[in-house]
């Protein structure tokens, strides 16, 4: 067991280092690009410089080194969209911390809500009555089948339509997201998959367990159905439910970026995808605008760390519980 | 037939598939007029306005036929990606499952590694960086887009097939064939493959749904515009937008999402169409799994 755990975490740390280093290098690639005057051309009677694109490895490595120094010093200087270039740069780290907290908050609410709802829906599979079973099946299928972007877009369209028709905003779509209302749509969209997934695996595990001899014995003894499900069947379904955690974490974190990008939630995704598009020449020479590659790299490294840590923890839980799988009550 | 009706996901998926097929055939049967030329409009028409059932897109083109044609193209691209994934993953997975050893360990480790990082997000990010630094030609963009979609899910599918093959290789009929001196190729094709083909079919249906979800995600990162090309249109109040030239659901959805608060339909209608296709294949996968489970 210890050997397996060690291999699991070493593999994840190695993967994090390789992918993280690759991303940092790629993100700083634009830093090495510069323009050279190759000659002059006449356009509409005016003589203008003809520029050619070139790449300097010295420039590129100096950008990477600068990022390394900034990480060591724990500060990420940047110029805000409205600040003068001559003014001293601001530190981005406080903004990064806020977005990190926002992402964790959204993830916690949605994964928690989805998992609890999913397990409850999955428990309906074990009920002998037909209607709860069908309801559970429909909810699980909907949760698994509807893609995250559809839930967000349909929700936004509904909110906009409702707003225009009745002047009531169902949830925050376009304005200040720092409210509970701004959280409803992202949580709805993010909780749908965990709900469907957990309902499916809980239901499948309970379906199997409800055919066991000890369940038949408990029923023969006249125990109430709720107690049979919760105290006998559910206890034994836990290892199987936990086995699905790694996939759940992986899907939810991938989905998180999509949902954050589509809604106005101020999390890490917005920072990750604000990749510099302005090249360092002309009037904007020496600046990358609002977000620098260093800031995007820091956001990427934090998000990757989230992903690797949570996925690794889920795999660890699965490994630890594998030992008690199939134990009778 | 009785068995079919006792499998609700399969019934629902077949009904949904029938509806989608009829819808996709409509543009070949019904004359929708010109729905390809970019019009000069101040604002797109809302659903039901001026005889446009689903409204018009940001370039004033009829949205209904564009979505129906877009469904065909999206499904075609999705099937192409699935085919490439399957062609690469099937031999690799079968061989890894049958042989075990280092090959199985490499396939399993690659799948675990790929699931331990948000691969598609990394790919989308890399695409954005490259397009910000270099001007990529259209064929190179196509190639990167297709390669990203094929490679992202490949290790997972290969691992899934390896697990399926691994669960069958110790069955008595395989051991009997082995003791009779059957070759490795014969065992894989005649004894392993037929046993797992039901599960494989269900896995491929689920994989197609995942490919389509990945295409939707790529569209959210503005990467799907490479399929059909883009042009810019001017709208009311000084707003402007990029619109796709060739109708593809991902591109339609991704390019219109920025103006959803003013005009919701050009983004939501393609998203619903893509969602319906995804739901159809998810249900089909679920139904097929139940079908083969009951048969077993």
Coordinates of C-alpha atoms in Angstrom, one line a residue:
Chain A
X1 CA 0.0 0.0 0.0
X2 CA 2.8 2.4 1.0
X3 CA 4.7 1.6 -2.2
X4 CA 1.5 2.3 -4.3
X5 CA 0.9 5.6 -2.5
X6 CA 4.5 6.7 -3.0
X7 CA 4.4 5.8 -6.7
X8 CA 1.1 7.7 -7.1
X9 CA 2.4 10.9 -5.5
X10 CA 5.8 10.8 -7.1
X11 CA 4.2 10.3 -10.5
X12 CA 1.9 13.2 -9.9
X13 CA 4.7 15.5 -8.7
X14 CA 6.9 14.5 -11.7
X15 CA 3.9 15.2 -14.1
X16 CA 3.3 18.6 -12.4
X17 CA 6.9 19.6 -12.8
X18 CA 7.1 18.6 -16.5
X19 CA 3.7 20.1 -17.5
X20 CA 4.3 23.2 -15.3
X21 CA 7.8 23.9 -16.7
X22 CA 6.5 23.3 -20.3
X23 CA 3.7 25.8 -19.8
X24 CA 5.9 28.4 -18.3
X25 CA 8.3 28.1 -21.2
X26 CA 5.5 28.3 -23.8
X27 CA 3.8 31.2 -22.1
X28 CA 7.1 33.2 -22.2
X29 CA 7.6 32.4 -25.9
X30 CA 6.1 35.7 -27.0
X31 CA 8.8 37.4 -24.9
X32 CA 11.5 36.4 -27.3
X33 CA 9.7 37.8 -30.4
X34 CA 10.8 41.1 -31.7
X35 CA 10.6 43.1 -34.9
X36 CA 13.5 44.2 -37.1
X37 CA 13.5 46.9 -39.7
X38 CA 14.4 45.0 -42.9
X39 CA 14.1 48.0 -45.3
X40 CA 11.7 50.6 -46.4
X41 CA 8.7 50.5 -48.7
X42 CA 6.6 53.2 -50.3
X43 CA 2.8 53.0 -49.6
X44 CA 0.5 55.7 -50.9
X45 CA 3.4 58.1 -51.5
X46 CA 4.8 57.6 -48.0
X47 CA 7.9 55.8 -47.0
X48 CA 7.4 53.4 -44.1
X49 CA 9.6 50.8 -42.4
X50 CA 9.3 47.2 -43.5
X51 CA 9.3 45.0 -40.4
X52 CA 10.2 41.3 -40.2
X53 CA 9.5 39.1 -37.3
X54 CA 12.5 37.5 -35.4
X55 CA 13.1 35.5 -32.3
X56 CA 15.8 36.1 -29.7
X57 CA 16.6 33.3 -27.3
X58 CA 18.4 35.9 -25.0
X59 CA 15.2 37.9 -24.7
X60 CA 13.2 34.7 -24.1
X61 CA 15.5 33.4 -21.4
X62 CA 15.7 36.8 -19.7
X63 CA 11.8 36.8 -19.5
X64 CA 11.9 33.3 -18.0
X65 CA 14.6 34.3 -15.5
X66 CA 12.6 37.4 -14.5
X67 CA 9.6 35.1 -13.8
X68 CA 11.9 32.9 -11.6
X69 CA 13.1 36.0 -9.7
X70 CA 9.5 37.2 -9.2
X71 CA 8.4 33.8 -7.8
X72 CA 11.4 33.8 -5.4
X73 CA 10.5 37.3 -4.3
X74 CA 6.8 36.5 -4.0
X75 CA 5.6 39.5 -6.0
X76 CA 4.2 39.9 -9.6
X77 CA 4.5 43.5 -10.8
X78 CA 2.1 44.6 -13.5
X79 CA 0.6 47.8 -14.9
X80 CA -3.2 48.1 -14.6
X81 CA -5.2 48.9 -17.8
X82 CA -5.5 52.6 -16.8
X83 CA -2.1 53.2 -15.1
X84 CA 0.7 55.2 -16.7
X85 CA 3.8 53.3 -17.8
X86 CA 6.0 55.7 -15.9
X87 CA 4.1 55.0 -12.6
X88 CA 5.5 52.2 -10.4
X89 CA 3.9 48.9 -11.1
X90 CA 1.3 47.3 -8.8
X91 CA 1.6 43.9 -7.2
X92 CA -0.7 41.3 -8.7
X93 CA -0.3 38.7 -5.9
X94 CA -3.3 40.1 -3.8
X95 CA -5.6 39.8 -6.9
X96 CA -4.3 36.3 -7.5
X97 CA -5.1 35.3 -4.0
X98 CA -8.7 36.6 -4.3
X99 CA -9.3 34.7 -7.5
X100 CA -7.8 31.6 -6.0
X101 CA -10.2 31.9 -3.1
X102 CA -13.1 32.5 -5.4
X103 CA -12.3 29.4 -7.5
X104 CA -12.0 27.2 -4.3
X105 CA -15.3 28.6 -3.1
X106 CA -17.1 27.8 -6.3
X107 CA -15.5 24.4 -6.5
X108 CA -16.4 23.6 -2.9
X109 CA -20.1 24.6 -3.2
X110 CA -20.7 22.9 -6.6
X111 CA -18.8 19.7 -5.9
X112 CA -20.4 19.5 -2.4
X113 CA -23.9 20.1 -3.7
X114 CA -23.5 17.8 -6.6
X115 CA -22.1 15.0 -4.6
X116 CA -24.7 15.1 -1.8
X117 CA -27.6 15.4 -4.3
X118 CA -26.1 12.6 -6.4
X119 CA -25.7 10.2 -3.5
X120 CA -29.3 10.9 -2.4
X121 CA -30.6 10.4 -5.9
X122 CA -28.5 7.2 -6.2
X123 CA -30.1 6.0 -2.9
X124 CA -33.5 6.2 -4.7
X125 CA -32.3 3.4 -7.0
X126 CA -32.5 1.1 -4.0
X127 CA -36.1 2.0 -3.2
X128 CA -38.4 -0.7 -4.3
X129 CA -41.1 1.7 -5.5
X130 CA -41.0 2.5 -9.2
X131 CA -41.6 6.3 -9.2
X132 CA -38.5 7.3 -7.1
X133 CA -36.3 4.9 -9.2
X134 CA -37.5 6.6 -12.5
X135 CA -37.0 10.1 -11.0
X136 CA -33.5 9.1 -9.9
X137 CA -32.7 7.7 -13.3
X138 CA -34.0 10.8 -15.2
X139 CA -32.0 13.2 -12.9
X140 CA -28.8 11.1 -13.3
X141 CA -29.2 10.9 -17.0
X142 CA -29.9 14.6 -17.4
X143 CA -26.9 15.5 -15.2
X144 CA -24.6 13.3 -17.2
X145 CA -26.0 14.2 -20.7
X146 CA -26.2 18.0 -20.5
X147 CA -22.9 19.6 -21.2
X148 CA -21.7 22.4 -18.8
X149 CA -21.7 25.1 -21.6
X150 CA -25.3 24.3 -22.5
X151 CA -26.5 24.7 -18.8
X152 CA -24.7 28.0 -18.5
X153 CA -25.9 29.4 -21.9
X154 CA -29.5 28.2 -21.4
X155 CA -29.4 29.8 -17.9
X156 CA -28.1 33.0 -19.2
X157 CA -30.7 33.2 -22.0
X158 CA -33.5 32.4 -19.5
X159 CA -32.2 35.1 -17.2
X160 CA -31.9 37.7 -19.9
X161 CA -35.4 36.8 -21.3
X162 CA -36.9 36.9 -17.8
X163 CA -35.3 40.2 -17.1
X164 CA -36.7 41.9 -20.2
X165 CA -40.1 40.3 -19.9
X166 CA -40.7 40.7 -16.1
X167 CA -37.9 43.1 -15.1
X168 CA -36.7 40.5 -12.6
X169 CA -33.1 39.2 -12.8
X170 CA -33.1 35.5 -11.9
X171 CA -29.3 35.4 -11.2
X172 CA -26.4 37.6 -12.0
X173 CA -25.4 37.3 -15.7
X174 CA -23.5 40.4 -16.7
X175 CA -22.9 42.6 -13.7
X176 CA -21.2 42.4 -10.3
X177 CA -20.5 38.8 -9.5
X178 CA -19.5 39.3 -5.9
X179 CA -23.0 38.3 -4.6
X180 CA -24.7 35.1 -3.8
X181 CA -26.9 35.7 -6.8
X182 CA -23.8 35.7 -9.0
X183 CA -23.0 32.2 -7.8
X184 CA -26.3 30.4 -8.5
X185 CA -25.7 29.8 -12.2
X186 CA -22.0 28.7 -12.0
X187 CA -22.9 26.3 -9.1
X188 CA -25.9 24.9 -11.1
X189 CA -23.8 24.3 -14.1
X190 CA -20.9 22.8 -12.2
X191 CA -23.0 20.6 -9.9
X192 CA -24.9 18.9 -12.7
X193 CA -22.2 16.5 -13.7
X194 CA -21.1 15.4 -10.1
X195 CA -24.8 14.9 -9.3
X196 CA -25.4 12.6 -12.3
X197 CA -22.1 10.8 -11.9
X198 CA -22.5 10.1 -8.2
X199 CA -26.1 9.1 -8.7
X200 CA -25.0 6.6 -11.4
X201 CA -22.2 5.0 -9.4
X202 CA -24.2 5.0 -6.1
X203 CA -27.2 3.5 -7.8
X204 CA -25.1 0.8 -9.6
X205 CA -23.4 -0.1 -6.3
X206 CA -26.7 -0.3 -4.4
X207 CA -28.3 -2.3 -7.2
X208 CA -25.7 -4.9 -6.7
X209 CA -25.7 -4.9 -2.9
X210 CA -29.5 -5.0 -2.6
X211 CA -29.4 -8.6 -4.0
X212 CA -27.0 -9.8 -1.2
X213 CA -28.1 -12.4 1.3
X214 CA -27.7 -10.1 4.3
X215 CA -30.1 -7.6 2.8
X216 CA -32.7 -10.4 2.4
X217 CA -32.1 -11.4 6.0
X218 CA -32.6 -7.9 7.2
X219 CA -35.8 -7.7 5.3
X220 CA -37.0 -11.0 6.7
X221 CA -36.3 -9.7 10.2
X222 CA -38.8 -6.9 9.4
X223 CA -36.4 -3.9 9.5
X224 CA -37.7 -0.7 8.0
X225 CA -36.6 -0.2 4.3
X226 CA -34.9 3.1 5.1
X227 CA -32.7 1.5 7.8
X228 CA -31.8 -1.4 5.5
X229 CA -30.7 1.1 2.8
X230 CA -28.8 3.5 5.0
X231 CA -27.3 1.2 7.7
X232 CA -26.7 -2.0 5.7
X233 CA -26.6 -1.4 1.9
X234 CA -25.1 2.1 1.9
X235 CA -22.3 1.4 4.3
X236 CA -21.1 -1.3 1.9
X237 CA -21.5 0.9 -1.2
X238 CA -19.1 3.6 0.2
X239 CA -15.9 2.0 -1.2
X240 CA -17.4 1.7 -4.7
X241 CA -18.7 5.3 -4.5
X242 CA -15.3 6.5 -3.5
X243 CA -13.7 4.6 -6.4
X244 CA -15.4 7.1 -8.7
X245 CA -13.9 10.2 -7.0
X246 CA -10.8 10.6 -9.2
X247 CA -12.9 10.8 -12.4
X248 CA -15.3 13.1 -10.7
X249 CA -12.6 15.5 -9.6
X250 CA -10.9 15.4 -13.0
X251 CA -14.2 16.2 -14.9
X252 CA -15.3 18.9 -12.4
X253 CA -12.0 20.8 -12.5
X254 CA -11.9 20.8 -16.3
X255 CA -15.5 22.0 -16.3
X256 CA -14.6 24.7 -13.7
X257 CA -12.6 26.6 -16.3
X258 CA -15.4 26.4 -18.9
X259 CA -18.0 27.6 -16.4
X260 CA -15.8 30.4 -15.1
X261 CA -15.0 31.6 -18.6
X262 CA -18.7 31.6 -19.6
X263 CA -20.0 33.3 -16.5
X264 CA -18.6 36.4 -14.8
X265 CA -17.2 34.5 -11.9
X266 CA -13.9 36.1 -11.0
X267 CA -11.8 32.9 -10.6
X268 CA -8.5 31.6 -11.9
X269 CA -9.8 30.8 -15.4
X270 CA -10.1 34.4 -16.4
X271 CA -6.5 34.9 -15.6
X272 CA -5.3 31.7 -17.3
X273 CA -6.9 32.6 -20.6
X274 CA -5.8 36.2 -20.6
X275 CA -2.8 35.3 -22.7
X276 CA -0.8 38.2 -24.0
X277 CA -1.7 39.0 -27.6
X278 CA 0.3 42.3 -28.0
X279 CA 3.8 42.0 -29.4
X280 CA 6.6 44.0 -27.7
X281 CA 7.2 46.6 -30.3
X282 CA 6.0 50.0 -31.4
X283 CA 4.2 52.3 -28.9
X284 CA 3.5 49.5 -26.5
X285 CA 7.2 48.3 -26.4
X286 CA 8.2 46.9 -23.1
X287 CA 4.7 46.3 -21.8
X288 CA 2.2 43.5 -22.2
X289 CA -0.9 45.5 -21.3
X290 CA -3.0 44.4 -18.3
X291 CA -1.9 40.8 -17.8
X292 CA 1.7 39.8 -18.2
X293 CA 3.0 36.2 -19.2
X294 CA 4.4 36.1 -15.6
X295 CA 0.9 36.6 -14.1
X296 CA -0.7 34.0 -16.5
X297 CA 2.1 31.6 -15.7
X298 CA 1.6 32.0 -11.9
X299 CA -2.2 31.4 -12.4
X300 CA -1.5 28.3 -14.5
X301 CA 0.9 26.9 -11.9
X302 CA -1.6 27.4 -9.1
X303 CA -4.5 25.9 -11.1
X304 CA -2.3 22.9 -12.1
X305 CA -1.4 22.5 -8.4
X306 CA -5.1 22.4 -7.5
X307 CA -5.8 19.9 -10.2
X308 CA -2.9 17.6 -9.3
X309 CA -3.5 17.8 -5.5
X310 CA -7.2 17.2 -5.7
X311 CA -6.9 14.4 -8.2
X312 CA -4.1 12.8 -6.2
X313 CA -6.1 13.0 -3.0
X314 CA -9.1 11.4 -4.7
X315 CA -6.8 8.6 -5.9
X316 CA -5.4 8.2 -2.4
X317 CA -8.8 7.9 -0.9
X318 CA -9.7 5.3 -3.5
X319 CA -6.5 3.3 -2.8
X320 CA -7.1 3.4 1.0
X321 CA -10.7 2.2 0.7
X322 CA -9.9 -0.5 -1.8
X323 CA -8.8 -2.6 1.1
X324 CA -12.2 -2.7 2.8
X325 CA -14.2 -3.3 -0.4
X326 CA -16.8 -6.1 -0.1
X327 CA -16.8 -6.3 3.7
X328 CA -20.2 -7.5 5.0
X329 CA -21.9 -5.6 7.8
Chain B
X1 CA -38.7 -6.1 -28.8
X2 CA -39.7 -6.7 -25.2
X3 CA -36.1 -6.5 -24.2
X4 CA -35.8 -3.2 -26.0
X5 CA -38.7 -1.6 -24.2
X6 CA -37.3 -2.7 -20.9
X7 CA -34.3 -0.5 -21.6
X8 CA -35.5 3.1 -21.4
X9 CA -32.2 4.8 -22.2
X10 CA -31.9 2.8 -25.5
X11 CA -35.5 3.6 -26.5
X12 CA -35.0 7.3 -25.8
X13 CA -31.7 7.4 -27.6
X14 CA -33.1 5.7 -30.7
X15 CA -36.1 8.1 -30.7
X16 CA -33.8 11.1 -30.3
X17 CA -31.5 9.8 -33.0
X18 CA -34.5 9.5 -35.4
X19 CA -35.6 13.0 -34.7
X20 CA -32.0 14.3 -35.2
X21 CA -31.6 12.4 -38.4
X22 CA -34.9 13.7 -39.8
X23 CA -33.8 17.3 -38.8
X24 CA -30.4 16.9 -40.5
X25 CA -32.1 15.7 -43.7
X26 CA -34.4 18.7 -43.8
X27 CA -32.1 21.2 -45.6
X28 CA -31.8 18.7 -48.5
X29 CA -35.5 18.4 -48.9
X30 CA -36.9 21.8 -47.9
X31 CA -35.9 25.0 -49.7
X32 CA -34.7 27.5 -47.0
X33 CA -33.5 30.1 -49.5
X34 CA -30.0 31.6 -49.2
X35 CA -28.6 31.0 -45.7
X36 CA -24.9 31.3 -46.6
X37 CA -24.4 34.9 -47.7
X38 CA -23.5 37.4 -45.0
X39 CA -26.1 40.2 -44.9
X40 CA -25.7 43.8 -43.7
X41 CA -28.0 44.0 -40.7
X42 CA -28.3 46.4 -37.7
X43 CA -29.4 43.6 -35.4
X44 CA -30.2 39.8 -35.8
X45 CA -33.9 38.9 -36.1
X46 CA -35.4 37.3 -33.0
X47 CA -37.0 33.8 -33.2
X48 CA -40.4 34.0 -35.0
X49 CA -39.6 37.4 -36.4
X50 CA -40.1 37.9 -40.2
X51 CA -40.8 34.2 -40.7
X52 CA -37.5 33.0 -39.3
X53 CA -38.5 30.3 -36.9
X54 CA -35.3 30.3 -34.9
X55 CA -34.4 33.9 -35.8
X56 CA -31.3 34.9 -37.7
X57 CA -27.6 34.8 -36.7
X58 CA -25.4 37.9 -36.1
X59 CA -24.9 38.2 -39.9
X60 CA -28.7 38.1 -40.6
X61 CA -28.7 34.6 -42.0
X62 CA -31.5 32.1 -41.3
X63 CA -30.5 30.3 -38.2
X64 CA -32.7 27.2 -38.6
X65 CA -31.0 25.7 -41.8
X66 CA -27.6 26.8 -40.6
X67 CA -28.0 24.9 -37.3
X68 CA -29.4 21.8 -39.2
X69 CA -26.4 21.9 -41.6
X70 CA -24.1 22.6 -38.7
X71 CA -25.3 19.5 -37.0
X72 CA -24.2 17.4 -40.0
X73 CA -20.7 19.0 -40.1
X74 CA -20.2 18.8 -36.4
X75 CA -21.2 15.1 -36.3
X76 CA -19.0 14.4 -39.3
X77 CA -16.0 16.0 -37.6
X78 CA -16.8 14.2 -34.3
X79 CA -17.1 10.9 -36.1
X80 CA -13.8 11.5 -37.9
X81 CA -12.0 12.3 -34.6
X82 CA -13.6 9.2 -33.0
X83 CA -12.5 7.0 -36.0
X84 CA -8.9 8.3 -35.7
X85 CA -8.9 7.8 -31.9
X86 CA -10.4 4.3 -32.3
X87 CA -7.9 3.3 -35.1
X88 CA -5.0 4.3 -32.8
X89 CA -6.4 3.1 -29.5
X90 CA -7.9 -0.3 -30.6
X91 CA -4.7 -2.1 -31.6
X92 CA -2.8 -0.5 -28.8
X93 CA -5.4 -1.3 -26.1
X94 CA -6.0 -4.9 -27.4
X95 CA -2.3 -5.6 -27.5
X96 CA -1.7 -4.0 -24.0
X97 CA -4.6 -6.0 -22.5
X98 CA -3.5 -9.3 -24.0
X99 CA 0.2 -9.0 -23.4
X100 CA 0.2 -7.1 -20.1
X101 CA 3.7 -6.3 -18.8
X102 CA 5.5 -3.0 -19.7
X103 CA 3.1 -2.1 -22.6
X104 CA 0.0 -2.3 -20.2
X105 CA 1.9 -0.3 -17.6
X106 CA 2.9 2.4 -20.2
X107 CA -0.7 2.7 -21.4
X108 CA -2.1 2.8 -17.9
X109 CA 0.5 5.4 -16.7
X110 CA -0.2 7.6 -19.7
X111 CA -3.9 7.5 -19.1
X112 CA -3.4 8.3 -15.4
X113 CA -1.0 11.1 -16.3
X114 CA -3.4 12.6 -18.9
X115 CA -6.2 12.5 -16.4
X116 CA -4.1 14.1 -13.7
X117 CA -3.8 17.4 -15.7
X118 CA -6.5 19.3 -17.5
X119 CA -5.2 18.2 -20.9
X120 CA -7.8 20.0 -23.1
X121 CA -7.2 23.3 -21.2
X122 CA -3.5 22.9 -21.7
X123 CA -4.0 22.3 -25.4
X124 CA -6.3 25.3 -25.8
X125 CA -3.8 27.5 -23.9
X126 CA -0.9 26.3 -26.2
X127 CA -3.1 27.0 -29.3
X128 CA -3.8 30.5 -28.1
X129 CA -0.1 31.2 -27.3
X130 CA 1.0 30.0 -30.8
X131 CA -1.7 32.0 -32.6
X132 CA -0.7 35.1 -30.6
X133 CA 3.0 34.7 -31.7
X134 CA 2.8 33.2 -35.2
X135 CA 0.4 33.5 -38.1
X136 CA -0.6 29.9 -38.7
X137 CA -1.8 28.8 -42.1
X138 CA -5.2 27.2 -42.4
X139 CA -4.0 23.6 -43.0
X140 CA -1.7 23.9 -39.9
X141 CA -4.6 25.2 -37.8
X142 CA -6.7 22.2 -39.0
X143 CA -3.9 19.8 -38.2
X144 CA -3.4 21.3 -34.6
X145 CA -7.2 21.3 -34.0
X146 CA -7.6 17.7 -35.1
X147 CA -4.5 16.4 -33.4
X148 CA -5.5 18.1 -30.1
X149 CA -9.0 16.4 -30.2
X150 CA -7.6 13.0 -31.2
X151 CA -4.7 12.9 -28.7
X152 CA -6.6 14.3 -25.7
X153 CA -8.8 11.2 -25.2
X154 CA -6.5 8.6 -26.8
X155 CA -4.8 7.3 -23.7
X156 CA -8.0 7.0 -21.8
X157 CA -9.7 5.0 -24.6
X158 CA -6.6 2.7 -25.0
X159 CA -6.6 2.1 -21.3
X160 CA -10.3 1.3 -21.3
X161 CA -9.8 -1.2 -24.2
X162 CA -6.8 -2.7 -22.4
X163 CA -8.9 -3.3 -19.2
X164 CA -11.7 -4.9 -21.3
X165 CA -9.2 -7.2 -23.1
X166 CA -7.4 -7.9 -19.8
X167 CA -10.6 -9.1 -18.2
X168 CA -11.2 -11.6 -21.0
X169 CA -7.8 -13.0 -21.5
X170 CA -8.0 -15.5 -18.6
X171 CA -11.4 -16.9 -19.8
X172 CA -11.4 -20.7 -20.4
X173 CA -12.0 -20.4 -24.2
X174 CA -8.9 -18.2 -24.5
X175 CA -6.8 -20.6 -22.5
X176 CA -8.1 -23.5 -24.6
X177 CA -7.2 -21.6 -27.9
X178 CA -3.8 -20.9 -26.5
X179 CA -3.2 -24.5 -25.6
X180 CA -4.3 -25.6 -29.1
X181 CA -1.5 -23.4 -30.4
X182 CA -3.5 -20.5 -31.8
X183 CA -1.4 -17.5 -32.9
X184 CA -1.5 -14.2 -30.9
X185 CA -3.3 -12.4 -33.8
X186 CA -5.9 -15.2 -34.1
X187 CA -6.6 -15.1 -30.3
X188 CA -7.0 -11.3 -30.3
X189 CA -9.2 -11.1 -33.4
X190 CA -11.3 -14.4 -33.0
X191 CA -11.4 -14.9 -29.2
X192 CA -10.8 -11.6 -27.4
X193 CA -12.5 -9.1 -29.8
X194 CA -15.9 -10.8 -30.2
X195 CA -16.3 -11.0 -26.4
X196 CA -15.6 -7.4 -25.8
X197 CA -17.3 -5.9 -28.9
X198 CA -20.6 -5.1 -27.0
X199 CA -18.8 -3.2 -24.3
X200 CA -16.6 -1.6 -26.9
X201 CA -19.6 -0.4 -28.9
X202 CA -21.0 1.2 -25.7
X203 CA -17.5 2.7 -24.9
X204 CA -17.3 4.2 -28.4
X205 CA -20.7 5.8 -28.2
X206 CA -19.7 7.4 -24.9
X207 CA -16.4 8.4 -26.4
X208 CA -18.2 10.2 -29.3
X209 CA -20.3 12.1 -26.7
X210 CA -17.0 13.1 -25.0
X211 CA -15.4 14.1 -28.4
X212 CA -18.4 16.4 -29.0
X213 CA -18.2 17.8 -25.5
X214 CA -14.5 18.5 -26.2
X215 CA -15.4 20.2 -29.4
X216 CA -17.8 22.4 -27.4
X217 CA -15.1 23.2 -24.9
X218 CA -12.7 24.1 -27.7
X219 CA -15.4 26.4 -29.0
X220 CA -15.6 28.2 -25.7
X221 CA -11.8 28.8 -26.0
X222 CA -12.4 30.3 -29.5
X223 CA -10.5 27.4 -31.1
X224 CA -13.2 25.9 -33.3
X225 CA -13.4 28.9 -35.7
X226 CA -10.6 27.1 -37.7
X227 CA -13.1 24.7 -39.2
X228 CA -15.1 27.2 -41.1
X229 CA -13.3 30.5 -41.3
X230 CA -14.4 33.9 -39.8
X231 CA -15.5 37.3 -41.0
X232 CA -16.4 40.4 -39.1
X233 CA -19.8 42.1 -39.1
X234 CA -20.9 45.5 -37.8
X235 CA -24.1 45.7 -35.7
X236 CA -26.2 48.4 -34.0
X237 CA -24.8 50.7 -31.3
X238 CA -21.3 50.3 -32.6
X239 CA -21.1 46.6 -31.7
X240 CA -19.2 44.3 -33.9
X241 CA -18.9 40.5 -34.0
X242 CA -17.0 37.7 -35.7
X243 CA -19.2 35.3 -37.5
X244 CA -18.4 31.9 -39.0
X245 CA -18.5 31.3 -42.8
X246 CA -19.2 27.6 -42.8
X247 CA -21.9 26.5 -40.3
X248 CA -20.4 24.4 -37.5
X249 CA -22.2 24.2 -34.2
X250 CA -19.0 24.9 -32.1
X251 CA -18.0 27.9 -34.1
X252 CA -21.5 29.3 -34.2
X253 CA -21.8 28.9 -30.4
X254 CA -18.3 30.1 -29.6
X255 CA -18.3 33.2 -31.8
X256 CA -21.8 34.4 -30.6
X257 CA -21.3 33.8 -26.9
X258 CA -19.9 37.3 -26.3
X259 CA -23.2 39.0 -27.3
X260 CA -25.5 36.7 -25.4
X261 CA -26.9 39.5 -23.2
X262 CA -28.2 41.3 -26.2
X263 CA -29.0 38.5 -28.6
X264 CA -29.2 35.1 -26.9
X265 CA -30.4 32.9 -29.8
X266 CA -27.3 32.8 -32.1
X267 CA -25.3 31.2 -29.2
X268 CA -28.0 29.2 -27.4
X269 CA -29.7 27.5 -30.4
X270 CA -26.4 25.8 -31.6
X271 CA -25.6 25.0 -28.0
X272 CA -28.9 23.2 -27.6
X273 CA -28.4 21.3 -30.9
X274 CA -25.0 20.2 -29.8
X275 CA -26.3 19.3 -26.4
X276 CA -29.1 17.1 -28.0
X277 CA -26.5 15.2 -30.0
X278 CA -24.3 14.7 -26.9
X279 CA -27.4 13.6 -24.9
X280 CA -28.3 11.1 -27.7
X281 CA -24.9 9.4 -27.6
X282 CA -24.7 9.4 -23.8
X283 CA -28.1 7.7 -23.7
X284 CA -27.1 5.3 -26.5
X285 CA -24.0 4.4 -24.5
X286 CA -26.0 3.8 -21.4
X287 CA -28.6 1.8 -23.3
X288 CA -26.0 -0.4 -25.0
X289 CA -24.2 -1.1 -21.7
X290 CA -27.5 -2.3 -20.2
X291 CA -28.3 -4.3 -23.4
X292 CA -25.1 -6.2 -23.3
X293 CA -25.1 -6.6 -19.5
X294 CA -28.6 -8.3 -19.6
X295 CA -27.5 -10.4 -22.5
X296 CA -24.4 -11.5 -20.6

